[in-house]
């Protein structure tokens, strides 16, 4: 697999980046839109990740760390960590379906200017290395792994494990928000992230 591009896989497991729901939970109707995502050209400052969280559930510290691992044959592993911060800008919620208060609320995450610049720098470095390798005829097993796990917490004593969680991704104006996680129970989502996790084990915020 190419060091630089992963197409739908990079979306399915960067996006769900945040949700770690697994690609099987992506709505079929969203797959075509996700295929248009380009790691080479997407603008990090534009990307938004939206999570519909049930009542009594929040994202700990209001942020999400995205981890990347660059593996090159015969070289040490290179790791980068990028942080998505919770947005308070109401414009970032435009296009998301309305949610009744009883169902919870939308949380929108985005990269700030500094993080967006770091992502562009990493991407430019990958492109430069790819070009240099091609020019010198160097071939090897190279890969990029991207992933993250949301740290969810309880804002109150009672949390309904059957409450639904959804997710959506925005990266281009003409596409709007693309649903990347169909309604999934909180219990199932926690099991996807870690078989030993359940609602009772969630920490207090």
GROMACS .gro file of C-alpha atoms in nm:
model
  205
    1UNK     CA    1   0.000   0.000   0.000
    2UNK     CA    2   0.124   0.349  -0.088
    3UNK     CA    3   0.301   0.546   0.181
    4UNK     CA    4   0.121   0.862   0.084
    5UNK     CA    5  -0.235   0.768  -0.010
    6UNK     CA    6  -0.497   0.546   0.146
    7UNK     CA    7  -0.818   0.677  -0.008
    8UNK     CA    8  -1.126   0.537   0.161
    9UNK     CA    9  -0.927   0.339   0.416
   10UNK     CA   10  -0.761   0.651   0.547
   11UNK     CA   11  -1.101   0.810   0.585
   12UNK     CA   12  -1.265   0.507   0.738
   13UNK     CA   13  -1.003   0.481   0.997
   14UNK     CA   14  -0.898   0.842   1.041
   15UNK     CA   15  -1.244   0.963   1.057
   16UNK     CA   16  -1.349   0.707   1.264
   17UNK     CA   17  -1.050   0.838   1.365
   18UNK     CA   18  -1.249   0.967   1.641
   19UNK     CA   19  -1.508   0.710   1.674
   20UNK     CA   20  -1.317   0.389   1.622
   21UNK     CA   21  -1.642   0.237   1.516
   22UNK     CA   22  -1.488   0.035   1.239
   23UNK     CA   23  -1.555   0.068   0.869
   24UNK     CA   24  -1.855  -0.165   0.885
   25UNK     CA   25  -2.054   0.108   1.060
   26UNK     CA   26  -2.013   0.362   0.779
   27UNK     CA   27  -2.347   0.414   0.597
   28UNK     CA   28  -2.337   0.266   0.247
   29UNK     CA   29  -2.475   0.589   0.106
   30UNK     CA   30  -2.167   0.777   0.227
   31UNK     CA   31  -1.905   0.553   0.067
   32UNK     CA   32  -1.900   0.734  -0.268
   33UNK     CA   33  -1.850   1.073  -0.103
   34UNK     CA   34  -1.574   0.931   0.117
   35UNK     CA   35  -1.395   0.793  -0.189
   36UNK     CA   36  -1.352   1.153  -0.303
   37UNK     CA   37  -1.150   1.240   0.008
   38UNK     CA   38  -0.787   1.303  -0.087
   39UNK     CA   39  -0.517   1.299   0.178
   40UNK     CA   40  -0.292   1.483  -0.068
   41UNK     CA   41  -0.522   1.782  -0.115
   42UNK     CA   42  -0.767   1.816   0.176
   43UNK     CA   43  -0.730   2.137   0.377
   44UNK     CA   44  -0.674   2.055   0.748
   45UNK     CA   45  -0.814   2.390   0.861
   46UNK     CA   46  -1.143   2.311   0.685
   47UNK     CA   47  -1.190   1.961   0.824
   48UNK     CA   48  -1.461   1.918   1.087
   49UNK     CA   49  -1.549   1.600   1.276
   50UNK     CA   50  -1.894   1.600   1.434
   51UNK     CA   51  -2.010   1.355   1.700
   52UNK     CA   52  -2.364   1.329   1.831
   53UNK     CA   53  -2.322   1.237   2.196
   54UNK     CA   54  -2.607   1.116   2.420
   55UNK     CA   55  -2.726   1.298   2.728
   56UNK     CA   56  -2.480   1.267   3.015
   57UNK     CA   57  -2.180   1.196   2.787
   58UNK     CA   58  -1.900   1.435   2.690
   59UNK     CA   59  -1.557   1.423   2.531
   60UNK     CA   60  -1.297   1.444   2.806
   61UNK     CA   61  -1.098   1.768   2.787
   62UNK     CA   62  -1.301   1.868   2.480
   63UNK     CA   63  -1.034   1.736   2.246
   64UNK     CA   64  -0.924   1.432   2.051
   65UNK     CA   65  -0.566   1.326   1.974
   66UNK     CA   66  -0.502   1.185   1.626
   67UNK     CA   67  -0.193   0.962   1.612
   68UNK     CA   68   0.003   0.894   1.295
   69UNK     CA   69   0.281   0.640   1.251
   70UNK     CA   70   0.509   0.647   0.949
   71UNK     CA   71   0.690   0.320   0.890
   72UNK     CA   72   0.979   0.295   0.644
   73UNK     CA   73   1.169  -0.022   0.581
   74UNK     CA   74   1.504  -0.007   0.758
   75UNK     CA   75   1.431   0.320   0.940
   76UNK     CA   76   1.302   0.406   1.291
   77UNK     CA   77   0.929   0.457   1.334
   78UNK     CA   78   0.824   0.824   1.308
   79UNK     CA   79   0.523   0.932   1.513
   80UNK     CA   80   0.316   1.250   1.502
   81UNK     CA   81   0.027   1.355   1.726
   82UNK     CA   82  -0.233   1.611   1.620
   83UNK     CA   83  -0.511   1.750   1.838
   84UNK     CA   84  -0.869   1.822   1.732
   85UNK     CA   85  -1.027   2.079   1.963
   86UNK     CA   86  -1.397   2.125   2.037
   87UNK     CA   87  -1.540   2.417   1.840
   88UNK     CA   88  -1.768   2.681   1.990
   89UNK     CA   89  -1.835   2.847   1.651
   90UNK     CA   90  -2.203   2.804   1.565
   91UNK     CA   91  -2.116   2.820   1.195
   92UNK     CA   92  -1.946   2.482   1.233
   93UNK     CA   93  -2.282   2.325   1.320
   94UNK     CA   94  -2.458   2.440   1.003
   95UNK     CA   95  -2.568   2.139   0.799
   96UNK     CA   96  -2.591   1.894   1.088
   97UNK     CA   97  -2.937   1.741   1.143
   98UNK     CA   98  -3.129   1.881   1.441
   99UNK     CA   99  -3.109   1.679   1.762
  100UNK     CA  100  -3.372   1.680   2.032
  101UNK     CA  101  -3.226   1.761   2.374
  102UNK     CA  102  -3.342   1.420   2.495
  103UNK     CA  103  -3.116   1.261   2.228
  104UNK     CA  104  -2.808   1.456   2.335
  105UNK     CA  105  -2.607   1.714   2.140
  106UNK     CA  106  -2.361   1.758   1.856
  107UNK     CA  107  -1.995   1.817   1.936
  108UNK     CA  108  -1.781   1.953   1.651
  109UNK     CA  109  -1.403   1.911   1.652
  110UNK     CA  110  -1.147   2.091   1.436
  111UNK     CA  111  -0.775   2.157   1.402
  112UNK     CA  112  -0.655   2.500   1.508
  113UNK     CA  113  -0.418   2.699   1.284
  114UNK     CA  114  -0.102   2.558   1.441
  115UNK     CA  115  -0.215   2.196   1.412
  116UNK     CA  116  -0.330   2.250   1.053
  117UNK     CA  117   0.015   2.388   0.967
  118UNK     CA  118   0.184   2.085   1.125
  119UNK     CA  119  -0.031   1.849   0.919
  120UNK     CA  120   0.057   2.035   0.599
  121UNK     CA  121   0.426   2.016   0.690
  122UNK     CA  122   0.403   1.640   0.751
  123UNK     CA  123   0.224   1.592   0.421
  124UNK     CA  124   0.481   1.801   0.234
  125UNK     CA  125   0.757   1.593   0.391
  126UNK     CA  126   0.591   1.272   0.277
  127UNK     CA  127   0.550   1.406  -0.076
  128UNK     CA  128   0.912   1.521  -0.093
  129UNK     CA  129   1.037   1.185   0.031
  130UNK     CA  130   0.816   1.002  -0.218
  131UNK     CA  131   0.955   1.212  -0.503
  132UNK     CA  132   1.313   1.159  -0.388
  133UNK     CA  133   1.261   0.783  -0.356
  134UNK     CA  134   1.114   0.766  -0.706
  135UNK     CA  135   1.403   0.965  -0.851
  136UNK     CA  136   1.666   0.746  -0.687
  137UNK     CA  137   1.485   0.421  -0.759
  138UNK     CA  138   1.453   0.335  -0.388
  139UNK     CA  139   1.183   0.078  -0.317
  140UNK     CA  140   1.070  -0.059   0.017
  141UNK     CA  141   0.776  -0.146   0.236
  142UNK     CA  142   0.637   0.184   0.363
  143UNK     CA  143   0.310   0.266   0.533
  144UNK     CA  144   0.120   0.535   0.720
  145UNK     CA  145  -0.113   0.440   1.004
  146UNK     CA  146  -0.363   0.693   1.140
  147UNK     CA  147  -0.597   0.640   1.431
  148UNK     CA  148  -0.743   0.776   1.752
  149UNK     CA  149  -0.971   0.685   2.039
  150UNK     CA  150  -1.217   0.931   2.192
  151UNK     CA  151  -1.195   0.959   2.569
  152UNK     CA  152  -1.559   0.971   2.669
  153UNK     CA  153  -1.673   1.063   3.018
  154UNK     CA  154  -1.993   1.095   3.220
  155UNK     CA  155  -2.129   1.438   3.311
  156UNK     CA  156  -2.389   1.286   3.541
  157UNK     CA  157  -2.460   0.970   3.737
  158UNK     CA  158  -2.700   0.805   3.493
  159UNK     CA  159  -2.605   0.723   3.134
  160UNK     CA  160  -2.822   0.518   2.900
  161UNK     CA  161  -2.608   0.254   2.729
  162UNK     CA  162  -2.864   0.208   2.453
  163UNK     CA  163  -2.855   0.578   2.358
  164UNK     CA  164  -2.735   0.636   2.001
  165UNK     CA  165  -2.411   0.793   1.883
  166UNK     CA  166  -2.362   0.928   1.529
  167UNK     CA  167  -2.072   1.084   1.342
  168UNK     CA  168  -2.021   1.310   1.039
  169UNK     CA  169  -1.721   1.452   0.853
  170UNK     CA  170  -1.687   1.784   0.667
  171UNK     CA  171  -1.389   1.860   0.447
  172UNK     CA  172  -1.526   2.046   0.141
  173UNK     CA  173  -1.792   2.315   0.114
  174UNK     CA  174  -1.971   2.150  -0.181
  175UNK     CA  175  -2.003   1.818   0.002
  176UNK     CA  176  -2.121   1.950   0.337
  177UNK     CA  177  -2.128   1.704   0.624
  178UNK     CA  178  -2.099   1.339   0.521
  179UNK     CA  179  -2.231   1.084   0.764
  180UNK     CA  180  -1.952   0.847   0.868
  181UNK     CA  181  -2.111   0.665   1.159
  182UNK     CA  182  -2.467   0.543   1.149
  183UNK     CA  183  -2.664   0.545   1.472
  184UNK     CA  184  -2.480   0.309   1.705
  185UNK     CA  185  -2.558   0.240   2.069
  186UNK     CA  186  -2.315   0.376   2.324
  187UNK     CA  187  -2.264   0.024   2.458
  188UNK     CA  188  -2.166  -0.107   2.114
  189UNK     CA  189  -1.934   0.186   2.049
  190UNK     CA  190  -1.752   0.132   2.378
  191UNK     CA  191  -1.712  -0.238   2.297
  192UNK     CA  192  -1.571  -0.147   1.954
  193UNK     CA  193  -1.304   0.061   2.123
  194UNK     CA  194  -1.226  -0.190   2.397
  195UNK     CA  195  -1.403  -0.516   2.477
  196UNK     CA  196  -1.358  -0.453   2.848
  197UNK     CA  197  -1.526  -0.111   2.841
  198UNK     CA  198  -1.887  -0.042   2.928
  199UNK     CA  199  -2.099   0.253   3.040
  200UNK     CA  200  -2.041   0.173   3.407
  201UNK     CA  201  -1.665   0.201   3.354
  202UNK     CA  202  -1.680   0.546   3.199
  203UNK     CA  203  -1.496   0.803   3.414
  204UNK     CA  204  -1.662   1.116   3.549
  205UNK     CA  205  -1.570   1.430   3.353
   0.00000   0.00000   0.00000
